[in-house]
JSON list of C-alpha atoms in Angstrom, two decimals:
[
{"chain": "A", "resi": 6, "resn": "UNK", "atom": "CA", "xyz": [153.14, -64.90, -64.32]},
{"chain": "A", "resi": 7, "resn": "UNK", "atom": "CA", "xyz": [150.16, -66.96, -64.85]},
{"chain": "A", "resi": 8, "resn": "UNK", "atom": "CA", "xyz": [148.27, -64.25, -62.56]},
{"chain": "A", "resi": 9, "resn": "UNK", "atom": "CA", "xyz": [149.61, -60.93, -64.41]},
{"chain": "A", "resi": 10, "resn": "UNK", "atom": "CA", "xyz": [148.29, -62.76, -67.44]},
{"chain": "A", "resi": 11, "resn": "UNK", "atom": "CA", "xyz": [144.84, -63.26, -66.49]},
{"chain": "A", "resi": 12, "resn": "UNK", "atom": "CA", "xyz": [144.68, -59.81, -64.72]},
{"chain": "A", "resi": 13, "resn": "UNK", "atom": "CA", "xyz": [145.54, -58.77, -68.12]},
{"chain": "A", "resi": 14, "resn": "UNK", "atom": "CA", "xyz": [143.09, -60.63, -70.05]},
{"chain": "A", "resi": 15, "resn": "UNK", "atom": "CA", "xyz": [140.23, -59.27, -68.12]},
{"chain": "A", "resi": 16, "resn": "UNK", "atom": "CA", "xyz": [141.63, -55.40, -68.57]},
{"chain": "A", "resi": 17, "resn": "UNK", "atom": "CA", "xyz": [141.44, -56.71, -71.83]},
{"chain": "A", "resi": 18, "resn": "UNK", "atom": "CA", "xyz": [137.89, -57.40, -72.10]},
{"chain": "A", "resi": 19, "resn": "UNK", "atom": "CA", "xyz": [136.74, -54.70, -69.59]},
{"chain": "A", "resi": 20, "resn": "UNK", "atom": "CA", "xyz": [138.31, -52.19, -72.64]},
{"chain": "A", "resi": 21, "resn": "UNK", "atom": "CA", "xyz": [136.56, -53.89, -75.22]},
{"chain": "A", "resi": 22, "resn": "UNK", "atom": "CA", "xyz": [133.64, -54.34, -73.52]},
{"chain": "A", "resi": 23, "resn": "UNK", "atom": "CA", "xyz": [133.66, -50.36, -73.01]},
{"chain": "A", "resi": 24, "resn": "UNK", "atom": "CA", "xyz": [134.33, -49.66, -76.38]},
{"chain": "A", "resi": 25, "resn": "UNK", "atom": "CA", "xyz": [131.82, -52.13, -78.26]},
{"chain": "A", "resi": 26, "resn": "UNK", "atom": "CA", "xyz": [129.02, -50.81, -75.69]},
{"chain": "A", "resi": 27, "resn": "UNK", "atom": "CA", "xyz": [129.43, -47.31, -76.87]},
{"chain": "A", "resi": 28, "resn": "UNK", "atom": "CA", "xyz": [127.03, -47.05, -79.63]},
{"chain": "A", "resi": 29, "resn": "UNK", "atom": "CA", "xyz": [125.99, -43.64, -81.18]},
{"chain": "A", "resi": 30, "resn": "UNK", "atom": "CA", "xyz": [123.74, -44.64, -83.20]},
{"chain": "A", "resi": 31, "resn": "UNK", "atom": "CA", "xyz": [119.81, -45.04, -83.26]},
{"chain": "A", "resi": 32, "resn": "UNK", "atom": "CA", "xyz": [118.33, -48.58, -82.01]},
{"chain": "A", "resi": 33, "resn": "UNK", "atom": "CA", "xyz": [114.73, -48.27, -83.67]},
{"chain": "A", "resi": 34, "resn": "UNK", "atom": "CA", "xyz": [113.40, -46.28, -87.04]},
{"chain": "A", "resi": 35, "resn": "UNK", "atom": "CA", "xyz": [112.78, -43.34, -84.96]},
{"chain": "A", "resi": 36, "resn": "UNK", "atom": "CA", "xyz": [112.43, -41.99, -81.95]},
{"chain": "A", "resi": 37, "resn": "UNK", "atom": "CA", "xyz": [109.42, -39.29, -81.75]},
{"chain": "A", "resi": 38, "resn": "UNK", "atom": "CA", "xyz": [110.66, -36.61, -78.78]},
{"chain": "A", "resi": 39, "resn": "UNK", "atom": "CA", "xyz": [108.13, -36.83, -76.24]},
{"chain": "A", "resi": 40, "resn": "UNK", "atom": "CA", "xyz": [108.40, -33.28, -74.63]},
{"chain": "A", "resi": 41, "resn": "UNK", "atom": "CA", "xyz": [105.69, -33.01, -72.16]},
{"chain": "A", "resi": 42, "resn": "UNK", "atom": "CA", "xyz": [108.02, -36.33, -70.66]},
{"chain": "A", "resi": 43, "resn": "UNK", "atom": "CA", "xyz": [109.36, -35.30, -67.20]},
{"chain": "A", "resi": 44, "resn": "UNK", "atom": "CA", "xyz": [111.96, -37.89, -67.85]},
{"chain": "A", "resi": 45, "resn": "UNK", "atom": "CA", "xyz": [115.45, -36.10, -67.45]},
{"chain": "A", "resi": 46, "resn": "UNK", "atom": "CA", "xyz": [117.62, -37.85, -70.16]},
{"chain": "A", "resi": 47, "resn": "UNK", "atom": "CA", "xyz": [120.34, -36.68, -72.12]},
{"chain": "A", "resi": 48, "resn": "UNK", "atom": "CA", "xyz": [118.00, -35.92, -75.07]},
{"chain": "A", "resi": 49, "resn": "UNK", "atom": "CA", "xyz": [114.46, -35.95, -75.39]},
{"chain": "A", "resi": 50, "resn": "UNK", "atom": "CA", "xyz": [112.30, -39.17, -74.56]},
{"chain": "A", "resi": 51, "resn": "UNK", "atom": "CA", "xyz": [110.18, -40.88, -77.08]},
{"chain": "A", "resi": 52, "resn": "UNK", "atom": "CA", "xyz": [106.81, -41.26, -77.78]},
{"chain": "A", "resi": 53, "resn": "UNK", "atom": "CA", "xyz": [104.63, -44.28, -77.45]},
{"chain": "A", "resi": 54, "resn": "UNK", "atom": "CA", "xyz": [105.59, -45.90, -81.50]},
{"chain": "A", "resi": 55, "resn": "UNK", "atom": "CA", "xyz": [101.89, -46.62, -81.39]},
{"chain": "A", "resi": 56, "resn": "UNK", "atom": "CA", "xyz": [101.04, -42.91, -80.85]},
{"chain": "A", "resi": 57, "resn": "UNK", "atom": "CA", "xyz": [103.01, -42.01, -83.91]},
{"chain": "A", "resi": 58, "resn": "UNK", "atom": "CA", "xyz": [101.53, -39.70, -86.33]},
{"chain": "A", "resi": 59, "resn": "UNK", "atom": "CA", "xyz": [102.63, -38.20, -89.65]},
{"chain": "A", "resi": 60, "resn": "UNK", "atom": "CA", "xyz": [102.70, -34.74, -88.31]},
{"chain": "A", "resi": 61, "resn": "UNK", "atom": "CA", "xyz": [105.68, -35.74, -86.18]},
{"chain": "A", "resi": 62, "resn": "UNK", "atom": "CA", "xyz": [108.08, -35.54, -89.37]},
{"chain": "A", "resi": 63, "resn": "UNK", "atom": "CA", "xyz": [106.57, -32.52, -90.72]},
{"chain": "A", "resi": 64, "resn": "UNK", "atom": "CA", "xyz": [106.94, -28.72, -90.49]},
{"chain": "A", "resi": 65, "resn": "UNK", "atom": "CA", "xyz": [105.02, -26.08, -91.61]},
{"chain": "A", "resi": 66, "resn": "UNK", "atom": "CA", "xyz": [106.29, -22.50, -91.88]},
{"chain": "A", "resi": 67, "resn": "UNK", "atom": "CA", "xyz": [109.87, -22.56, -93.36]},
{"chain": "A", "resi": 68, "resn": "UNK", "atom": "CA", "xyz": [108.83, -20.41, -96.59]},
{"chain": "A", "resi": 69, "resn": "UNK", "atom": "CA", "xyz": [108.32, -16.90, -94.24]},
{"chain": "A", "resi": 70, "resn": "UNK", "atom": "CA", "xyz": [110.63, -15.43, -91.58]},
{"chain": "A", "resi": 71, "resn": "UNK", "atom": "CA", "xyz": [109.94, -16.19, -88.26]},
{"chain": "A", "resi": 72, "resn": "UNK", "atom": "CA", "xyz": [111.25, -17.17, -84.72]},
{"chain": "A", "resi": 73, "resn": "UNK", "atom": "CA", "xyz": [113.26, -14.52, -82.29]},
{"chain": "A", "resi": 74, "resn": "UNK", "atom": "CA", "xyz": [114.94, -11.86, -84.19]},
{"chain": "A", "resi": 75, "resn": "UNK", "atom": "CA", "xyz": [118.52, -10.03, -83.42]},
{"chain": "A", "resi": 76, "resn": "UNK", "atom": "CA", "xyz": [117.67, -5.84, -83.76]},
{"chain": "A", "resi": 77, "resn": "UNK", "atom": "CA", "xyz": [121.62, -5.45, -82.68]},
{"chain": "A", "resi": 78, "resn": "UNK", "atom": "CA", "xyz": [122.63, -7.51, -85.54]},
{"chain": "A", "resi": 79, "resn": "UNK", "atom": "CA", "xyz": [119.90, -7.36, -88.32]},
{"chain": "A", "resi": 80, "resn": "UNK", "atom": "CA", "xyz": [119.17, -11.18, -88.47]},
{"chain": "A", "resi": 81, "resn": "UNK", "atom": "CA", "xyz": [116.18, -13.71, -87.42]},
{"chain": "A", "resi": 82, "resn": "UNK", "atom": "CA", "xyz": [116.33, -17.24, -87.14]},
{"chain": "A", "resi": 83, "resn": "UNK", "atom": "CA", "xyz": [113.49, -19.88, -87.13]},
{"chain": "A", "resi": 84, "resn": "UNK", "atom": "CA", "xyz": [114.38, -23.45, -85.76]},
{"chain": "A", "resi": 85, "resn": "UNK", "atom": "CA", "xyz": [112.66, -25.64, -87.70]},
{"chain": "A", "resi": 86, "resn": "UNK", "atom": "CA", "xyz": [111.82, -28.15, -85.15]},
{"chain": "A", "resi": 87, "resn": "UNK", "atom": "CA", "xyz": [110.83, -31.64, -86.12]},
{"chain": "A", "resi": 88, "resn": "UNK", "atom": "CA", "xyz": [109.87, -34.19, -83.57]},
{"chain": "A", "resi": 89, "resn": "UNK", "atom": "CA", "xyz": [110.65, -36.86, -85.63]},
{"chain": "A", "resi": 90, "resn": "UNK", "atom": "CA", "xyz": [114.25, -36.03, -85.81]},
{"chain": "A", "resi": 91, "resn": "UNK", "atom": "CA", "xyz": [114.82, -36.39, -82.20]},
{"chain": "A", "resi": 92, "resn": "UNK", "atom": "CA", "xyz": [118.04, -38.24, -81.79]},
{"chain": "A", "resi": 93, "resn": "UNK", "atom": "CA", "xyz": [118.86, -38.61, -85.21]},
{"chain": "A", "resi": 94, "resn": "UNK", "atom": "CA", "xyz": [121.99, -35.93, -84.62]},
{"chain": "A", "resi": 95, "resn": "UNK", "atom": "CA", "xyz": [120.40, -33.12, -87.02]},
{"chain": "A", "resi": 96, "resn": "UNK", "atom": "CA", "xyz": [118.84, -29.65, -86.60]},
{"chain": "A", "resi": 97, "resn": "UNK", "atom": "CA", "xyz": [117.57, -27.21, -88.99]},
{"chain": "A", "resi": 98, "resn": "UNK", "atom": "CA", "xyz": [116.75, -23.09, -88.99]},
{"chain": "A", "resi": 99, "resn": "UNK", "atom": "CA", "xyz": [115.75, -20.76, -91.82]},
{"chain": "A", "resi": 100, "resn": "UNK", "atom": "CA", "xyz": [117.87, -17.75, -91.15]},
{"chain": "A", "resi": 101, "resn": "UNK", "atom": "CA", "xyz": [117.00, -14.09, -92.20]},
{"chain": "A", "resi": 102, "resn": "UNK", "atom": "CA", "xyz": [119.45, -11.49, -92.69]},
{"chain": "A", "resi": 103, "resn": "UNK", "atom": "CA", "xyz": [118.48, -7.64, -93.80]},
{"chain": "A", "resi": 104, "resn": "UNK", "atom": "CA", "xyz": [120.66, -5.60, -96.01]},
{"chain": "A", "resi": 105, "resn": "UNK", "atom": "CA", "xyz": [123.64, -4.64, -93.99]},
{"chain": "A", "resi": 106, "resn": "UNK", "atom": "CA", "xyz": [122.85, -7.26, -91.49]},
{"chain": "A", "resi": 107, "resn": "UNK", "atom": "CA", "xyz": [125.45, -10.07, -90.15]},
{"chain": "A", "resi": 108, "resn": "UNK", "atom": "CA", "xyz": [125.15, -12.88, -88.29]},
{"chain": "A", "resi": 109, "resn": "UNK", "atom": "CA", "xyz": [128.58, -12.17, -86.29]},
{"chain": "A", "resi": 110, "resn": "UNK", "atom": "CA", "xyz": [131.40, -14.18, -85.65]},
{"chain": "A", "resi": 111, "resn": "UNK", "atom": "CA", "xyz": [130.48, -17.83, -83.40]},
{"chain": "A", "resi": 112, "resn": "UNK", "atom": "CA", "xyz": [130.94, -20.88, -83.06]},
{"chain": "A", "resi": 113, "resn": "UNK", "atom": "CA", "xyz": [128.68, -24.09, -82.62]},
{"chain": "A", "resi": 114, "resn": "UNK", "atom": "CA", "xyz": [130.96, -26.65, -80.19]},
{"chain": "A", "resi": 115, "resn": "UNK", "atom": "CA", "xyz": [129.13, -29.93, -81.12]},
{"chain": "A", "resi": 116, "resn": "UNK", "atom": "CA", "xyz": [128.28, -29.81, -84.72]},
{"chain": "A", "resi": 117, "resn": "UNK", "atom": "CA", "xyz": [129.62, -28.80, -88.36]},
{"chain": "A", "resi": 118, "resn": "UNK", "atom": "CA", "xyz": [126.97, -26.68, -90.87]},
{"chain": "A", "resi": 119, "resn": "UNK", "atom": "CA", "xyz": [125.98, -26.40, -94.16]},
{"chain": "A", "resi": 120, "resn": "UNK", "atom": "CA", "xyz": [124.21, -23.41, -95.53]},
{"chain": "A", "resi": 121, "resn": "UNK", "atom": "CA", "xyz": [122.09, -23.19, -98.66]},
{"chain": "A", "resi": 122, "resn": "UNK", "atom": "CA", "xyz": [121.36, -19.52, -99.86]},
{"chain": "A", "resi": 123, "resn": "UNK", "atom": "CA", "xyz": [117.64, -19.56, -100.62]},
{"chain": "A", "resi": 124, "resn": "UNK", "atom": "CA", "xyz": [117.43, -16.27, -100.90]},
{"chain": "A", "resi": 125, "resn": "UNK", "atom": "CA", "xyz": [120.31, -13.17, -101.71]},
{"chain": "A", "resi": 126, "resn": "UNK", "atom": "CA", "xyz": [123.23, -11.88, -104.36]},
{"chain": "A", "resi": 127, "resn": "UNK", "atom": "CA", "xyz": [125.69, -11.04, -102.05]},
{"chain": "A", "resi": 128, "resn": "UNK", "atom": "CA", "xyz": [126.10, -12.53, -98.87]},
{"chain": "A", "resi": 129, "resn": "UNK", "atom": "CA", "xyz": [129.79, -12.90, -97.22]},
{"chain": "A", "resi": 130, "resn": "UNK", "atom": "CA", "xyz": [130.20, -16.45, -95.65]},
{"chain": "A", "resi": 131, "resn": "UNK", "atom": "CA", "xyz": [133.21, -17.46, -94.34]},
{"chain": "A", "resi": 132, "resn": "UNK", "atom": "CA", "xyz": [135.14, -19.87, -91.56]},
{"chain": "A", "resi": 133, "resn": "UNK", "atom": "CA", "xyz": [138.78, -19.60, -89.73]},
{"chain": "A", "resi": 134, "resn": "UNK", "atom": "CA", "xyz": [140.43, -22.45, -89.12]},
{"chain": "A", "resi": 135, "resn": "UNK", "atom": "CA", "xyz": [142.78, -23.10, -86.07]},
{"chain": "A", "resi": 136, "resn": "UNK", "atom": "CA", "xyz": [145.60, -21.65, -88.06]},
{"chain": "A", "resi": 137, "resn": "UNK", "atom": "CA", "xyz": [144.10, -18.37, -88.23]},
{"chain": "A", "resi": 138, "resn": "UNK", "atom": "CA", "xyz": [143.21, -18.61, -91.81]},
{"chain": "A", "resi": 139, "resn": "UNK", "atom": "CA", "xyz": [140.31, -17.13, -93.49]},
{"chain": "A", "resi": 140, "resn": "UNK", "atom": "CA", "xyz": [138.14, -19.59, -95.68]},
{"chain": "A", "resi": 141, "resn": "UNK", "atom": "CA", "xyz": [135.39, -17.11, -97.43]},
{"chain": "A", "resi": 142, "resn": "UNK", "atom": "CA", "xyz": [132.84, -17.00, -100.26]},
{"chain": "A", "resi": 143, "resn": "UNK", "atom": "CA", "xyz": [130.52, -14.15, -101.58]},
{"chain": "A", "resi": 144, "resn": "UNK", "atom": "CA", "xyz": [126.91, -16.58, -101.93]},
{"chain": "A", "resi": 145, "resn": "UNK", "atom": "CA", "xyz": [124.20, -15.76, -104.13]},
{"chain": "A", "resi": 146, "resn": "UNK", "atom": "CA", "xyz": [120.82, -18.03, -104.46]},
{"chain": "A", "resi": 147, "resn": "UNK", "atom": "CA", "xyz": [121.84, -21.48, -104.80]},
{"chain": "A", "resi": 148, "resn": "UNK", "atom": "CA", "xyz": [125.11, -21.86, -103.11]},
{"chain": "A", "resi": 149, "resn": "UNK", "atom": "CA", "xyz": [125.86, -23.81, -100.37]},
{"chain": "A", "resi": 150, "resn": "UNK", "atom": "CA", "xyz": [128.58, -23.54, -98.00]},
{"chain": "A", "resi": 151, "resn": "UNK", "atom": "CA", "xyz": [130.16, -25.93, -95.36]},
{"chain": "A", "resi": 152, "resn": "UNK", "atom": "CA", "xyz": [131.38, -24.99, -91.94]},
{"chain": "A", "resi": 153, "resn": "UNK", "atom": "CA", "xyz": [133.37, -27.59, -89.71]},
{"chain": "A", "resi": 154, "resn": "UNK", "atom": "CA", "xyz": [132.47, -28.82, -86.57]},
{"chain": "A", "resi": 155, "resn": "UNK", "atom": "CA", "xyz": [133.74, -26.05, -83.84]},
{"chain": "A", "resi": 156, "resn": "UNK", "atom": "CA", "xyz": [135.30, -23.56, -86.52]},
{"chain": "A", "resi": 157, "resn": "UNK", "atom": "CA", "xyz": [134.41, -19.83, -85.85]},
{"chain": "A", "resi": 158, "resn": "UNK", "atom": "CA", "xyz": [132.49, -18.50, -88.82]},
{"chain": "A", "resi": 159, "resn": "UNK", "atom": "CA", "xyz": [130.14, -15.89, -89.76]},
{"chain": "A", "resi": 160, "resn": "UNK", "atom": "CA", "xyz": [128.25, -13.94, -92.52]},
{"chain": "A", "resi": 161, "resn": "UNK", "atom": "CA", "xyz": [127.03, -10.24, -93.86]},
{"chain": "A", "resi": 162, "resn": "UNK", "atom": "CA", "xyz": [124.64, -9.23, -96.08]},
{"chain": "A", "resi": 163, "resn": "UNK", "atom": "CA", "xyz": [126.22, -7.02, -98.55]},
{"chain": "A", "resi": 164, "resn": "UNK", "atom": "CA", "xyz": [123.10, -7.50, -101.22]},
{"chain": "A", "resi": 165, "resn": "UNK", "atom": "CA", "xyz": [120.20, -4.62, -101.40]},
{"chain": "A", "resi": 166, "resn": "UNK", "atom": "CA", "xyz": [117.74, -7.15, -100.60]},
{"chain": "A", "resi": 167, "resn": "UNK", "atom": "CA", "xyz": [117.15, -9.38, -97.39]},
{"chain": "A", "resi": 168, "resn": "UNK", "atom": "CA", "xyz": [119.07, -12.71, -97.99]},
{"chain": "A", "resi": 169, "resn": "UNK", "atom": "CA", "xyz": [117.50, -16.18, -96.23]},
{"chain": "A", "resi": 170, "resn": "UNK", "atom": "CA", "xyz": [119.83, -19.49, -95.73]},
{"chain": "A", "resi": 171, "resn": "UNK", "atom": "CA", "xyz": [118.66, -22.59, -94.82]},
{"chain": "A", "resi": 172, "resn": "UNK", "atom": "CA", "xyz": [121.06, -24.34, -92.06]},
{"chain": "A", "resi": 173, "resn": "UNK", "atom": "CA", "xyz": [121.50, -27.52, -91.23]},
{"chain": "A", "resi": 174, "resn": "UNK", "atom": "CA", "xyz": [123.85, -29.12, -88.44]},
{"chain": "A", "resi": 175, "resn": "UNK", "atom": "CA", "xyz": [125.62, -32.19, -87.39]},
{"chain": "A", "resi": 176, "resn": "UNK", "atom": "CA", "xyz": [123.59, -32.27, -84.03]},
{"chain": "A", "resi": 177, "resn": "UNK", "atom": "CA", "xyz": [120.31, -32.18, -82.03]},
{"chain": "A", "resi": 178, "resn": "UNK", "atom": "CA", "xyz": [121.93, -29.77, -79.64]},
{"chain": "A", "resi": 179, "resn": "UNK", "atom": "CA", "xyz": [125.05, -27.60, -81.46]},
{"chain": "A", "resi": 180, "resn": "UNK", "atom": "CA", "xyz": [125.45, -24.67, -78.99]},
{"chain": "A", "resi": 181, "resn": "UNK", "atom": "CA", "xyz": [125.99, -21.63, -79.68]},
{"chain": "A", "resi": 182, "resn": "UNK", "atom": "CA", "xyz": [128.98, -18.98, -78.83]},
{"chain": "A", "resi": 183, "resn": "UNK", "atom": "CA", "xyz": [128.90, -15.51, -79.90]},
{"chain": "A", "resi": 184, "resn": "UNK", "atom": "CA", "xyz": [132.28, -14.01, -79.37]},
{"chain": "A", "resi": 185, "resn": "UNK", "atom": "CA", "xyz": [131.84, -10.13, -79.27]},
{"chain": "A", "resi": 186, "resn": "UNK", "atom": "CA", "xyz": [128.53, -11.24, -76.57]},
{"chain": "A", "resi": 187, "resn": "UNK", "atom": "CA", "xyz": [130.54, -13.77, -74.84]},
{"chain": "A", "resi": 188, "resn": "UNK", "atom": "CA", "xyz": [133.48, -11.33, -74.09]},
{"chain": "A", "resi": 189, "resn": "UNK", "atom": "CA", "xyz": [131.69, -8.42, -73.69]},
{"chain": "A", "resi": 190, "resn": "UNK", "atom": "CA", "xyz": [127.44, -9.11, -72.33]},
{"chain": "A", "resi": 191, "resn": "UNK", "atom": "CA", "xyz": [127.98, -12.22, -70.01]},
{"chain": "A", "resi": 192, "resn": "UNK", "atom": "CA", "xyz": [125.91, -12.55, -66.76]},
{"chain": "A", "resi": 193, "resn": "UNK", "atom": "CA", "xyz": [129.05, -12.51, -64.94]},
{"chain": "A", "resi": 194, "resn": "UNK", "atom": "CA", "xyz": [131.33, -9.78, -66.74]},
{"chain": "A", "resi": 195, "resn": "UNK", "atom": "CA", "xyz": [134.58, -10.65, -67.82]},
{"chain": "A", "resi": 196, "resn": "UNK", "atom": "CA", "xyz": [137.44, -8.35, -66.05]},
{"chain": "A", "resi": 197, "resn": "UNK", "atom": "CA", "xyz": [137.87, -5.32, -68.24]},
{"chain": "A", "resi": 198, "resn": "UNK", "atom": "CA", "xyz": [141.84, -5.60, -67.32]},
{"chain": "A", "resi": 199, "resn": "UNK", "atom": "CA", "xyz": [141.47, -8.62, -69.10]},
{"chain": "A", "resi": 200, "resn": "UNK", "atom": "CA", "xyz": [139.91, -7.58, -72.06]},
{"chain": "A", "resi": 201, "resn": "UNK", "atom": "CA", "xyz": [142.11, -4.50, -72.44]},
{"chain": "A", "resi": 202, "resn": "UNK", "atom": "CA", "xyz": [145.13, -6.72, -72.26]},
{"chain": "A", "resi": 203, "resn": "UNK", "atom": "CA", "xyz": [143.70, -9.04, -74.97]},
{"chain": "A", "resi": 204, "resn": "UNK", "atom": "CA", "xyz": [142.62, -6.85, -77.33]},
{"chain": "A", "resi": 205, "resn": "UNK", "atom": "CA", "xyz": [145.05, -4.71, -76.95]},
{"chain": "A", "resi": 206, "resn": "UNK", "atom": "CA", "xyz": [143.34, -1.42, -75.91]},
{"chain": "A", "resi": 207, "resn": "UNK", "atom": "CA", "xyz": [142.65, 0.28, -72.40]},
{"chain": "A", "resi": 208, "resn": "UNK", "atom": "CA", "xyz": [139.97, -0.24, -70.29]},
{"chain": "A", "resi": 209, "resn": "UNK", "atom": "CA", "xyz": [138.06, 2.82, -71.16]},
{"chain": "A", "resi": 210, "resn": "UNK", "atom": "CA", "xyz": [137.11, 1.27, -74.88]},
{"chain": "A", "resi": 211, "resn": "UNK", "atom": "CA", "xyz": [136.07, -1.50, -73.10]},
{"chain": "A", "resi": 212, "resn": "UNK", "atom": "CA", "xyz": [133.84, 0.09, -71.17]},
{"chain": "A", "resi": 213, "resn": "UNK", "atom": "CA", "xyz": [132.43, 1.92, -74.21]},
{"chain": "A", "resi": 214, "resn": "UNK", "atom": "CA", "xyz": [132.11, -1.41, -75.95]},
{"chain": "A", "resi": 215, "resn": "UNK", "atom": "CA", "xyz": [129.97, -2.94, -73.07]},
{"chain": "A", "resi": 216, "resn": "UNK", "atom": "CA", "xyz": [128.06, 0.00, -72.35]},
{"chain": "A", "resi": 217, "resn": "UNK", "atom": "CA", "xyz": [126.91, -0.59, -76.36]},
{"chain": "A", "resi": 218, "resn": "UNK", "atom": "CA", "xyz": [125.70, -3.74, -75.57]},
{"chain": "A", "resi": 219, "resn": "UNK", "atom": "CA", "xyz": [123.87, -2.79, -72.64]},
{"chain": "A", "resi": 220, "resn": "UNK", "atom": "CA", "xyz": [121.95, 0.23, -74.45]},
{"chain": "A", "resi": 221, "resn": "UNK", "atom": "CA", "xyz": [121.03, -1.84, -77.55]},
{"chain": "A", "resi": 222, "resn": "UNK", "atom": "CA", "xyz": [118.78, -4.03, -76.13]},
{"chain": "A", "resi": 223, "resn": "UNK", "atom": "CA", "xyz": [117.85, -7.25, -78.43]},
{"chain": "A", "resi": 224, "resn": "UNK", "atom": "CA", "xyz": [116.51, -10.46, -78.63]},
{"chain": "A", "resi": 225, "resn": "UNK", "atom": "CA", "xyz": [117.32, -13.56, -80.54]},
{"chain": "A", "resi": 226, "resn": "UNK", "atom": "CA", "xyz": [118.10, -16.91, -81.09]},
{"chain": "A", "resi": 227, "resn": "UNK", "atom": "CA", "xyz": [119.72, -19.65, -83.04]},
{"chain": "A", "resi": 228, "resn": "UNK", "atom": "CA", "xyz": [119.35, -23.24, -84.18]},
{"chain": "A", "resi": 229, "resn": "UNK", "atom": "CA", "xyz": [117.13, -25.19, -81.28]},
{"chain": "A", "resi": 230, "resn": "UNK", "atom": "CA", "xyz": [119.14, -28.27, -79.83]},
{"chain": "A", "resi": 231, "resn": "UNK", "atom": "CA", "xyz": [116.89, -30.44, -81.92]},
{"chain": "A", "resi": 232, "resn": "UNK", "atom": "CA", "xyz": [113.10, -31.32, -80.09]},
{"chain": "A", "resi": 233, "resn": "UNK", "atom": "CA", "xyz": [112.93, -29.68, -76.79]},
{"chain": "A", "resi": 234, "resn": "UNK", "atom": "CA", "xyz": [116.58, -29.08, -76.56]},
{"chain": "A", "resi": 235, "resn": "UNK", "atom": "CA", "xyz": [118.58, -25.80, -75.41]},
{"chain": "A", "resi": 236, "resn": "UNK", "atom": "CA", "xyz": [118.22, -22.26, -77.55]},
{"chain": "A", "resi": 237, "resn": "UNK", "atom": "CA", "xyz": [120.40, -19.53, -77.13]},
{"chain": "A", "resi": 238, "resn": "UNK", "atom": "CA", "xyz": [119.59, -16.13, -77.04]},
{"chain": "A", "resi": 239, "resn": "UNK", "atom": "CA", "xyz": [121.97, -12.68, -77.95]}
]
């Protein structure tokens, strides 16, 4: 008895150990990303404190579009990339969208998002929940919108004008998923059996749906995993 009780004592404190050891959170002010480091971390490693310098908090740029820009979808997106910020669980992007453009239907897996409309009258932002359920809002300059973490959401430009939002996310490295390019402009292409059977067509619109997305060629990207961190392009 005596034995099971001291085995279980030190489970005990091997859990709590674990637990209390975990700590998200930043140990110092700040932690400037170093990214000429060939240190492979989960992150970015940090400058020398002493080598600290006020441009490492700043940006310059955000008032003018900018970055890689999506001709397929009618949208551009500039991370706004802050050294400063590096492990602080942030990242920002101004985000351009013409008249009778859309930034389609995705999903960031590590971090929630807040918009603010800097720019537009008419802009269609919504989220569905696990349930299926449509959350959506018609935005005009000023609004703000919230997105949680992992939700699939999306936006179109309905205004005349070109309409610019100012994101901001939960994480120095979100991720990015766009559906329609994940199901139908992988490297390795999904089965078209498969996608017939899904979305309940034949394989011939499939076909026609990929061979779209082959013709329209296009670059872009969205929301920089924070200083020197993963980009995604579609």
């Amino acid at each position: 008895m005596a034995a099971a009780s001291m085995l279980l004592l030190v489970a005990t404190l091997v859990v709590s150990h674990g637990v209390d050891a975990f700590d998200p959170n930043p140990l110092q002010d700040f932690c400037v990303a170093d990214t000429e480091s060939e240190v492979h971390v989960n992150g970015v490693p940090c400058k020398d404190p002493a080598t600290v310098v006020p441009e490492d908090f700043f940006f310059a740029g955000a008032d003018k579009p900018g970055g890689t820009a999506s001709r397929r979808y009618g949208y551009s997106s500039l991370p706004v990339r802050i050294p400063g910020l590096n492990t602080l669980g942030v990242s920002h992007a101004r985000v351009d969208v013409a008249p009778g453009g859309v930034f389609p239907p995705h999903y960031h897996p590590r971090a929630s998002e807040t918009a603010l409309v800097l720019e537009g009258s008419s802009v269609y932002f919504g989220f569905l929940d696990s349930g299926n359920r449509l959350f959506a809002k018609v935005l005009r300059k000023g609004d703000v919108f919230a997105v949680p973490q992992g939700l699939v959401h999306f936006l179109l430009n309905n205004g005349t004008a070109p309409a610019v939002l100012y994101a901001t996310l939960s994480s120095q490295n979100p991720g990015m998923v766009l559906l329609a390019d994940a199901l139908f402009a992988p490297a390795t292409p999904v089965p078209e059996e498969l996608l017939a059977r899904t979305l309940l067509t034949d394989r011939q619109t499939v076909e026609e749906i990929r061979a779209n997305f082959k013709r329209r060629s296009l670059s872009s990207g969205f929301l920089m995993a924070g200083p020197g961190g993963e980009s995604h392009a579609s």
